[in-house]
XYZ file of C-alpha atoms in Angstrom:
557
model
C -71.262 -32.913 81.756
C -71.023 -33.248 85.500
C -74.771 -32.982 86.216
C -75.748 -35.815 83.922
C -72.918 -38.317 84.340
C -71.646 -40.175 87.363
C -68.363 -39.415 89.043
C -66.614 -41.462 91.620
C -67.594 -40.096 95.016
C -63.953 -39.947 96.116
C -62.945 -37.976 93.019
C -65.791 -35.503 93.410
C -65.079 -35.124 97.117
C -61.425 -34.296 96.409
C -62.377 -31.721 93.787
C -64.856 -30.068 96.147
C -62.250 -30.052 98.897
C -59.746 -28.334 96.577
C -62.273 -25.638 95.685
C -63.223 -25.085 99.332
C -59.543 -24.553 100.135
C -59.006 -22.328 97.087
C -56.604 -24.811 95.500
C -56.768 -24.062 91.789
C -54.404 -25.025 88.986
C -54.053 -22.307 86.327
C -53.744 -23.158 82.648
C -53.117 -20.478 80.028
C -55.000 -21.468 76.912
C -53.601 -20.810 73.448
C -55.529 -20.605 70.202
C -55.067 -18.962 66.826
C -57.481 -16.095 67.467
C -56.892 -12.746 69.153
C -58.803 -13.962 72.213
C -56.739 -14.964 75.221
C -58.101 -17.046 78.050
C -57.034 -18.813 81.218
C -58.612 -21.837 82.845
C -58.650 -22.671 86.539
C -59.452 -26.208 87.674
C -59.108 -27.977 91.048
C -55.483 -28.956 91.738
C -56.344 -32.644 91.794
C -57.261 -32.392 88.096
C -53.524 -32.060 87.362
C -53.950 -29.563 84.544
C -50.883 -28.350 82.598
C -49.673 -24.745 82.964
C -50.119 -24.164 79.225
C -52.741 -25.835 77.064
C -54.529 -25.602 73.747
C -57.978 -24.055 73.630
C -60.464 -26.522 72.171
C -62.406 -24.987 69.274
C -65.723 -26.510 68.201
C -66.379 -25.941 64.493
C -70.171 -26.246 64.359
C -73.294 -27.348 66.244
C -72.995 -30.904 64.912
C -69.998 -31.346 67.220
C -72.126 -30.657 70.292
C -73.895 -33.299 72.325
C -77.432 -32.098 71.666
C -80.854 -33.616 72.140
C -82.220 -34.885 68.837
C -85.089 -32.392 68.756
C -82.608 -29.471 68.943
C -80.199 -30.596 66.238
C -82.143 -29.338 63.227
C -82.778 -25.841 64.629
C -79.212 -25.622 65.950
C -77.867 -26.442 62.487
C -79.920 -23.613 61.000
C -79.315 -20.974 63.663
C -75.655 -21.880 64.284
C -74.382 -23.356 60.994
C -70.737 -22.618 61.813
C -68.688 -21.327 64.734
C -65.864 -18.830 64.441
C -62.808 -18.960 66.701
C -64.559 -17.163 69.542
C -67.935 -18.900 69.497
C -66.181 -22.238 68.972
C -64.056 -21.626 72.059
C -67.027 -20.451 74.134
C -69.131 -23.420 73.037
C -66.391 -25.801 74.153
C -66.347 -24.379 77.678
C -70.091 -23.771 77.877
C -71.145 -27.281 76.859
C -68.316 -28.640 78.998
C -70.144 -27.122 81.980
C -67.273 -24.853 82.990
C -67.821 -21.403 84.484
C -67.207 -18.557 82.041
C -66.305 -14.909 82.530
C -66.413 -13.213 79.135
C -65.946 -9.418 79.526
C -65.796 -8.515 75.826
C -69.445 -8.559 74.797
C -70.182 -6.195 71.900
C -73.098 -5.431 69.583
C -71.430 -7.480 66.843
C -71.377 -10.709 68.856
C -74.330 -10.154 71.221
C -76.707 -12.310 69.180
C -74.174 -15.151 68.893
C -73.644 -15.146 72.664
C -77.386 -15.147 73.306
C -77.989 -17.964 70.814
C -75.276 -20.132 72.357
C -76.551 -19.514 75.878
C -80.147 -20.351 74.907
C -79.146 -23.551 73.119
C -77.083 -24.699 76.094
C -79.847 -23.871 78.592
C -82.528 -25.642 76.596
C -80.324 -28.664 75.951
C -79.663 -28.966 79.682
C -83.363 -28.708 80.558
C -84.339 -31.340 77.980
C -81.594 -33.779 78.985
C -82.421 -33.399 82.663
C -86.146 -33.869 82.038
C -85.681 -36.894 79.782
C -83.419 -38.571 82.331
C -86.089 -38.141 85.007
C -88.822 -39.476 82.696
C -86.696 -42.474 81.766
C -86.018 -43.233 85.419
C -89.712 -42.859 86.215
C -90.305 -45.693 83.777
C -87.593 -47.790 85.376
C -89.066 -47.223 88.832
C -92.555 -48.124 87.649
C -91.450 -51.363 85.973
C -89.086 -52.687 88.659
C -90.086 -55.843 90.476
C -91.078 -55.764 94.137
C -87.854 -57.399 95.298
C -85.602 -55.275 93.057
C -83.703 -52.463 94.779
C -82.520 -49.666 92.472
C -81.307 -46.219 93.460
C -82.239 -43.398 91.110
C -80.489 -40.143 91.978
C -81.482 -37.759 89.185
C -83.080 -34.667 90.711
C -82.611 -31.609 92.842
C -84.906 -30.328 95.571
C -87.010 -28.178 93.238
C -87.740 -28.021 89.513
C -86.066 -24.770 88.274
C -82.693 -25.621 86.713
C -81.678 -22.489 84.793
C -81.639 -18.870 85.990
C -81.093 -16.106 83.434
C -80.588 -12.590 84.822
C -81.081 -9.693 82.386
C -81.419 -5.900 82.617
C -84.744 -5.216 80.828
C -87.950 -6.855 79.650
C -86.846 -6.314 76.063
C -83.623 -8.254 76.635
C -85.732 -11.005 78.193
C -87.989 -11.026 75.124
C -84.951 -11.544 72.880
C -83.882 -14.567 74.921
C -87.384 -16.030 74.906
C -87.700 -15.600 71.147
C -84.402 -17.426 70.656
C -85.493 -20.264 72.939
C -88.766 -20.612 71.024
C -86.854 -20.782 67.739
C -84.888 -23.754 69.136
C -87.732 -25.524 70.949
C -90.281 -25.178 68.116
C -93.237 -25.946 70.425
C -96.628 -26.958 69.062
C -98.410 -24.870 71.685
C -97.519 -21.754 73.653
C -99.669 -21.024 76.688
C -100.015 -17.346 77.685
C -98.017 -16.186 74.640
C -100.307 -13.202 74.050
C -99.942 -12.115 77.667
C -96.167 -12.357 77.349
C -96.052 -10.253 74.191
C -98.320 -7.597 75.704
C -96.201 -7.426 78.878
C -92.689 -7.651 77.432
C -92.579 -6.535 73.820
C -92.754 -2.936 72.625
C -91.258 -2.229 69.230
C -91.564 1.545 69.021
C -88.728 3.792 70.230
C -88.665 7.505 70.983
C -84.921 7.976 70.544
C -83.358 10.751 68.507
C -80.897 9.802 65.774
C -77.950 10.939 67.885
C -78.306 8.145 70.475
C -75.474 5.578 70.120
C -76.084 1.976 69.118
C -75.292 0.446 72.525
C -77.882 2.765 74.092
C -80.472 1.693 71.535
C -79.786 -1.975 72.208
C -80.161 -1.588 75.969
C -83.071 0.831 76.177
C -84.887 0.044 72.930
C -88.367 -1.445 73.281
C -89.613 -2.248 76.779
C -86.855 -1.036 79.105
C -88.673 -1.868 82.362
C -86.108 -3.288 84.806
C -88.648 -4.866 87.185
C -89.671 -8.327 85.970
C -89.565 -12.062 86.614
C -90.847 -14.826 84.368
C -91.079 -18.597 84.657
C -91.014 -20.915 81.611
C -92.253 -24.483 81.806
C -91.515 -27.059 79.110
C -93.465 -30.197 78.279
C -92.966 -32.364 75.227
C -95.163 -30.190 72.996
C -95.804 -27.015 74.971
C -94.126 -23.953 76.441
C -96.023 -22.268 79.240
C -95.273 -18.616 80.026
C -95.747 -17.224 83.531
C -95.601 -20.627 85.186
C -95.157 -20.589 88.951
C -91.475 -20.700 89.894
C -91.778 -24.132 91.514
C -93.284 -25.478 88.269
C -90.766 -23.743 85.980
C -87.684 -25.080 84.231
C -86.143 -21.703 83.370
C -86.504 -18.516 85.403
C -85.858 -15.129 83.782
C -85.559 -12.077 86.012
C -84.020 -8.686 86.485
C -81.979 -8.275 89.683
C -84.666 -6.053 91.189
C -87.478 -8.390 90.154
C -85.822 -11.451 91.674
C -84.782 -9.588 94.811
C -88.431 -8.634 95.334
C -89.502 -12.250 94.747
C -87.037 -13.566 97.339
C -87.930 -10.906 99.877
C -85.901 -9.640 102.786
C -84.256 -12.129 105.144
C -86.355 -11.103 108.131
C -89.640 -11.081 106.181
C -92.272 -13.786 106.696
C -92.644 -13.996 102.903
C -88.911 -14.625 102.444
C -88.504 -17.539 100.017
C -85.399 -18.726 98.208
C -86.228 -22.423 97.976
C -86.983 -22.166 94.236
C -83.304 -21.280 93.741
C -82.047 -24.316 95.668
C -81.500 -26.532 92.611
C -80.331 -24.042 89.988
C -77.629 -25.714 87.884
C -76.911 -22.980 85.308
C -76.828 -19.218 85.973
C -76.416 -16.769 83.114
C -75.859 -13.022 83.528
C -75.978 -11.183 80.220
C -75.169 -7.473 79.853
C -73.592 -7.520 83.308
C -72.229 -4.015 82.703
C -75.814 -2.754 82.415
C -76.792 -4.633 85.591
C -73.992 -2.789 87.409
C -75.654 0.508 86.494
C -78.904 -0.602 88.168
C -78.041 -1.915 91.631
C -75.312 -4.525 91.860
C -76.229 -5.285 95.474
C -79.291 -7.105 94.128
C -77.038 -9.360 92.047
C -74.894 -10.187 95.073
C -78.019 -10.844 97.150
C -79.278 -13.323 94.543
C -75.984 -15.229 94.482
C -75.980 -15.402 98.270
C -79.324 -17.218 98.086
C -78.470 -19.712 95.347
C -78.204 -23.437 96.118
C -79.110 -23.152 99.785
C -80.876 -25.964 101.619
C -84.643 -25.466 101.186
C -86.857 -24.734 104.159
C -89.772 -26.766 102.817
C -90.191 -30.058 100.962
C -92.251 -28.643 98.049
C -93.317 -32.143 97.022
C -89.738 -33.376 96.693
C -89.014 -37.114 96.480
C -85.855 -37.172 98.586
C -85.037 -40.716 97.475
C -84.352 -39.266 94.004
C -82.274 -36.255 95.107
C -78.634 -36.270 94.059
C -76.061 -36.696 96.798
C -74.385 -33.342 96.322
C -77.689 -31.558 96.998
C -78.194 -33.527 100.192
C -74.587 -32.789 101.229
C -75.081 -29.048 100.609
C -72.490 -29.062 97.825
C -74.719 -27.988 94.929
C -72.899 -24.670 94.450
C -69.736 -26.579 93.546
C -71.509 -28.205 90.595
C -73.356 -25.099 89.381
C -72.267 -23.486 86.137
C -72.100 -19.677 86.091
C -71.777 -17.693 82.851
C -71.031 -13.962 83.043
C -71.250 -11.903 79.847
C -70.258 -8.245 79.945
C -68.937 -5.486 77.701
C -66.016 -5.024 80.100
C -64.635 -6.310 83.358
C -65.056 -4.472 86.658
C -64.209 -5.200 90.318
C -67.674 -6.438 91.316
C -67.671 -8.867 88.396
C -64.225 -10.110 89.407
C -65.565 -10.563 92.927
C -68.253 -12.909 91.591
C -65.600 -14.774 89.630
C -63.494 -15.249 92.751
C -66.142 -15.925 95.385
C -69.176 -17.370 93.597
C -67.767 -19.276 90.632
C -66.770 -22.462 92.459
C -67.466 -25.038 89.763
C -65.407 -28.220 90.145
C -65.365 -28.511 86.341
C -63.277 -25.320 86.268
C -63.691 -21.681 85.334
C -62.362 -19.818 82.324
C -61.717 -16.089 82.039
C -61.247 -14.351 78.704
C -59.037 -11.300 78.370
C -58.065 -9.203 75.388
C -55.683 -6.317 74.787
C -56.912 -2.733 74.304
C -55.608 -0.039 71.989
C -57.038 2.625 74.299
C -60.151 4.781 73.893
C -57.989 7.895 74.219
C -56.718 7.232 70.686
C -60.223 7.153 69.207
C -61.692 10.512 70.202
C -61.940 11.992 66.707
C -60.354 15.242 67.919
C -56.947 16.274 69.213
C -56.988 17.558 72.782
C -54.585 17.514 75.682
C -55.308 14.521 77.935
C -53.787 14.571 81.417
C -53.896 11.644 83.834
C -53.126 12.392 87.481
C -52.444 9.553 89.905
C -52.889 9.922 93.656
C -52.277 7.404 96.419
C -54.840 5.434 98.358
C -54.579 2.465 100.676
C -57.769 0.513 100.013
C -61.148 0.655 98.238
C -62.759 1.785 101.497
C -60.288 4.660 101.877
C -60.449 5.678 98.209
C -63.422 8.129 98.482
C -61.731 10.118 101.266
C -58.329 10.187 99.567
C -59.905 11.151 96.248
C -61.864 13.993 97.827
C -58.779 15.218 99.696
C -56.832 15.296 96.417
C -59.692 17.165 94.759
C -59.827 19.810 97.496
C -56.064 20.333 97.694
C -54.985 19.921 94.055
C -58.056 20.785 91.949
C -60.209 23.284 93.836
C -57.495 26.026 93.977
C -57.318 26.036 90.177
C -61.126 26.194 89.977
C -61.144 29.171 92.354
C -58.453 30.892 90.308
C -60.406 30.196 87.134
C -63.602 31.636 88.641
C -61.889 35.003 89.188
C -61.060 35.465 85.511
C -62.968 38.323 83.926
C -63.274 36.860 80.435
C -65.223 33.842 79.260
C -62.358 31.426 79.880
C -63.715 30.718 83.346
C -66.737 29.037 81.855
C -67.289 25.524 80.618
C -65.845 23.279 83.356
C -67.491 19.856 83.431
C -66.794 17.582 86.398
C -67.647 13.991 85.544
C -68.339 11.913 88.683
C -68.841 8.113 88.550
C -70.210 7.697 92.082
C -73.407 9.346 93.277
C -72.028 9.481 96.838
C -69.012 11.427 95.559
C -71.357 13.669 93.578
C -73.297 14.589 96.726
C -70.065 15.241 98.606
C -68.699 17.584 95.942
C -72.026 19.346 95.497
C -72.276 20.012 99.229
C -68.681 21.235 99.361
C -69.156 23.714 96.502
C -72.414 24.913 98.038
C -71.239 25.410 101.628
C -67.454 25.716 101.866
C -66.280 29.336 102.222
C -63.363 28.759 99.844
C -65.797 27.911 97.035
C -68.218 30.787 97.551
C -67.262 32.470 94.255
C -67.763 29.304 92.217
C -71.102 29.109 90.439
C -72.193 25.614 89.539
C -75.091 23.474 88.423
C -75.601 19.738 88.476
C -77.130 16.848 86.532
C -77.576 13.511 88.247
C -79.611 10.404 87.505
C -82.268 11.712 89.897
C -82.640 15.182 88.337
C -86.009 16.015 86.813
C -86.342 16.963 83.147
C -86.968 20.565 84.191
C -83.894 20.694 86.430
C -81.725 19.186 83.687
C -82.924 21.758 81.152
C -82.207 24.591 83.585
C -78.728 23.268 84.420
C -77.822 22.867 80.739
C -79.084 26.377 79.896
C -77.224 28.072 82.747
C -74.041 26.178 81.887
C -74.181 27.085 78.198
C -74.888 30.765 78.914
C -72.059 30.978 81.436
C -74.286 31.738 84.388
C -72.827 28.585 85.921
C -69.133 28.107 85.269
C -69.100 24.492 86.490
C -71.448 21.588 85.797
C -71.402 18.419 87.912
C -72.382 15.379 85.847
C -72.810 11.809 87.129
C -71.924 8.633 85.261
C -75.378 7.135 85.721
C -76.981 10.279 84.298
C -74.901 9.753 81.185
C -75.656 6.024 81.096
C -79.420 6.476 81.281
C -79.761 9.661 79.183
C -76.644 10.109 77.002
C -76.954 13.892 76.972
C -74.912 15.825 74.419
C -73.811 18.783 76.514
C -72.711 22.034 74.902
C -70.366 24.719 76.146
C -67.773 22.325 77.590
C -64.185 23.622 77.451
C -62.466 21.721 80.243
C -63.339 18.295 81.655
C -62.297 16.946 85.010
C -62.794 13.214 85.324
C -63.173 12.897 89.085
C -62.891 9.189 88.414
C -62.339 7.229 85.229
C -65.571 5.963 83.656
C -66.161 2.234 83.946
C -67.419 2.090 80.369
C -64.647 3.175 77.959
C -67.286 4.374 75.467
C -68.266 7.045 77.994
C -64.766 8.485 77.886
C -65.035 8.796 74.132
C -68.544 10.281 74.256
C -67.797 12.775 77.035
C -64.303 13.862 76.004
C -64.517 13.424 72.246
C -68.174 14.408 72.006
C -68.481 17.312 74.450
C -65.175 18.979 73.539
C -65.624 18.560 69.772
C -67.532 21.811 69.275
C -64.978 23.747 71.318
C -62.150 22.366 69.188
C -64.027 23.111 65.944
C -64.414 26.719 67.106
C -60.626 26.968 67.268
C -60.266 26.904 71.038
C -56.825 25.386 71.672
C -57.340 25.312 75.452
C -59.812 22.421 75.406
C -58.486 19.608 77.579
C -59.350 16.810 79.984
C -57.771 15.821 83.272
C -58.503 12.417 84.803
C -57.863 11.338 88.393
C -56.966 7.708 89.081
C -55.298 5.330 91.521
C -53.775 1.878 91.181
C -57.202 0.516 92.112
C -58.514 1.818 88.766
C -56.268 -0.500 86.792
C -59.076 -2.143 84.793
C -60.564 1.207 83.755
C -57.144 2.655 83.022
C -56.183 -0.158 80.665
C -59.323 0.302 78.577
C -58.789 4.045 78.241
C -55.016 4.437 77.757
C -54.374 0.989 76.265
C -52.702 -2.228 77.317
C -49.251 -0.980 76.257
C -49.405 2.125 78.493
C -51.473 1.424 81.585
C -48.747 -0.262 83.637
C -46.451 2.725 83.064
C -49.105 5.070 84.450
C -49.729 2.802 87.432
C -46.029 2.556 88.309
C -45.145 4.973 91.119
C -41.575 5.231 89.794
C -42.870 6.830 86.593
C -44.218 9.959 88.297
C -47.821 10.900 89.020
C -48.852 13.122 86.096
C -48.945 12.029 82.461
C -49.798 14.248 79.494
C -50.877 13.055 76.050
C -51.456 15.474 73.192
């Protein structure tokens, strides 16, 4: 527990120096469960290349404040292999990247995170109170140094996608804290909790979890703890835990050139938790990166700070090397890996979990031809241009040929496009390029109005439009069940493997049931799509598809 125990200055300095110079020792952790993990620690820690994953059996094995033990025993009576492993790393103050969050374990992850956050806040507060007593009772000629604080009060930052997800975290924290009084509780419930849903029965469970209740993605909330009270909507500088959506916190910080720009309340954050990171990526990941860029910076103002009590690593501008970051996501993606590499700099180490995949392509519920076409690109920046060039040269000619067919076989082409920028580029090409003048198409994006969506779906089903452009975010936010689809082109693989199942297995199901044997999907990918590819084709196959020696087109029936 690096924040609450003393380390030798020379040892800490060496660990920080190793992290600054990217000197990590990798340990592959073994346990008896299906979960695999690897731990990176500073080289000076002299970790072995292979180690055993420590599994905690129950909450009694955790170093908890006395007032939390009873509730923890009730809410977390036992740990399974996964939660026991996570608890070991979490309460050991190591960074965690866990990209296998699911509906089945979401509550367990949330409960663990809340218990850890609250335990940290209580231990930090009690240490300060105890030292206040020592300072008050010391004699006039006694010289004691009490380094137990940061620059500002907030210690825990929890970033979530919606107000409803925030409400779930707050409810869990209340169940642990068991406060005698709750200030502004009614205001919180009115602002954050909405139990009714307007979803049809066909919406999937992950959609219901994310968008059920109050799905507003613009919020920020401070919680302040005293011995008997929780105060909602406390000012940030008086708060112990800050909850926020990326957009809400970005607005609170302000732009760098703005006079109202303020990030000082983030200067002493010691635990950061991102839950449902995959959902945050569908909002605006730039906000997440902006927040991390403004964590643990030197404050511009004093804000009532007693600098004689500030810990050395804050004064030395090394706080980010002692911050714990916990990332929870349904799957891994490049931007999340970027945070792991560049922002998770904890001298206590960082652990990444990874599991094998059977492949979503095996779980469609129907039998269709699935083709994966690989093209070459040189870098992420060059990928959009190379992808579009491949589309124009290898795909568009077949679309033009299809559009000239007299029968109904020319209908029903769905082009699924992950990036909105790519969507605009394709839409403009089909609308203005002379070679595509005979192609009729419609489009559905995340910005389309309800009326425009209804018109596009109607024209596509009737055959008036032979092609429908469909963005990934439109599917994420609406989960349409489109009819009339006979052929799907995945312009890029979906980040969420469930989307592949819903789009391919769901949209083509009716065509297959009608006896149409021509229903198929073709997916474009590069070696840069390796994470997506593994989730869709499976761990046993993805390296074969990525290998240039294996060819560039792969068919599965």
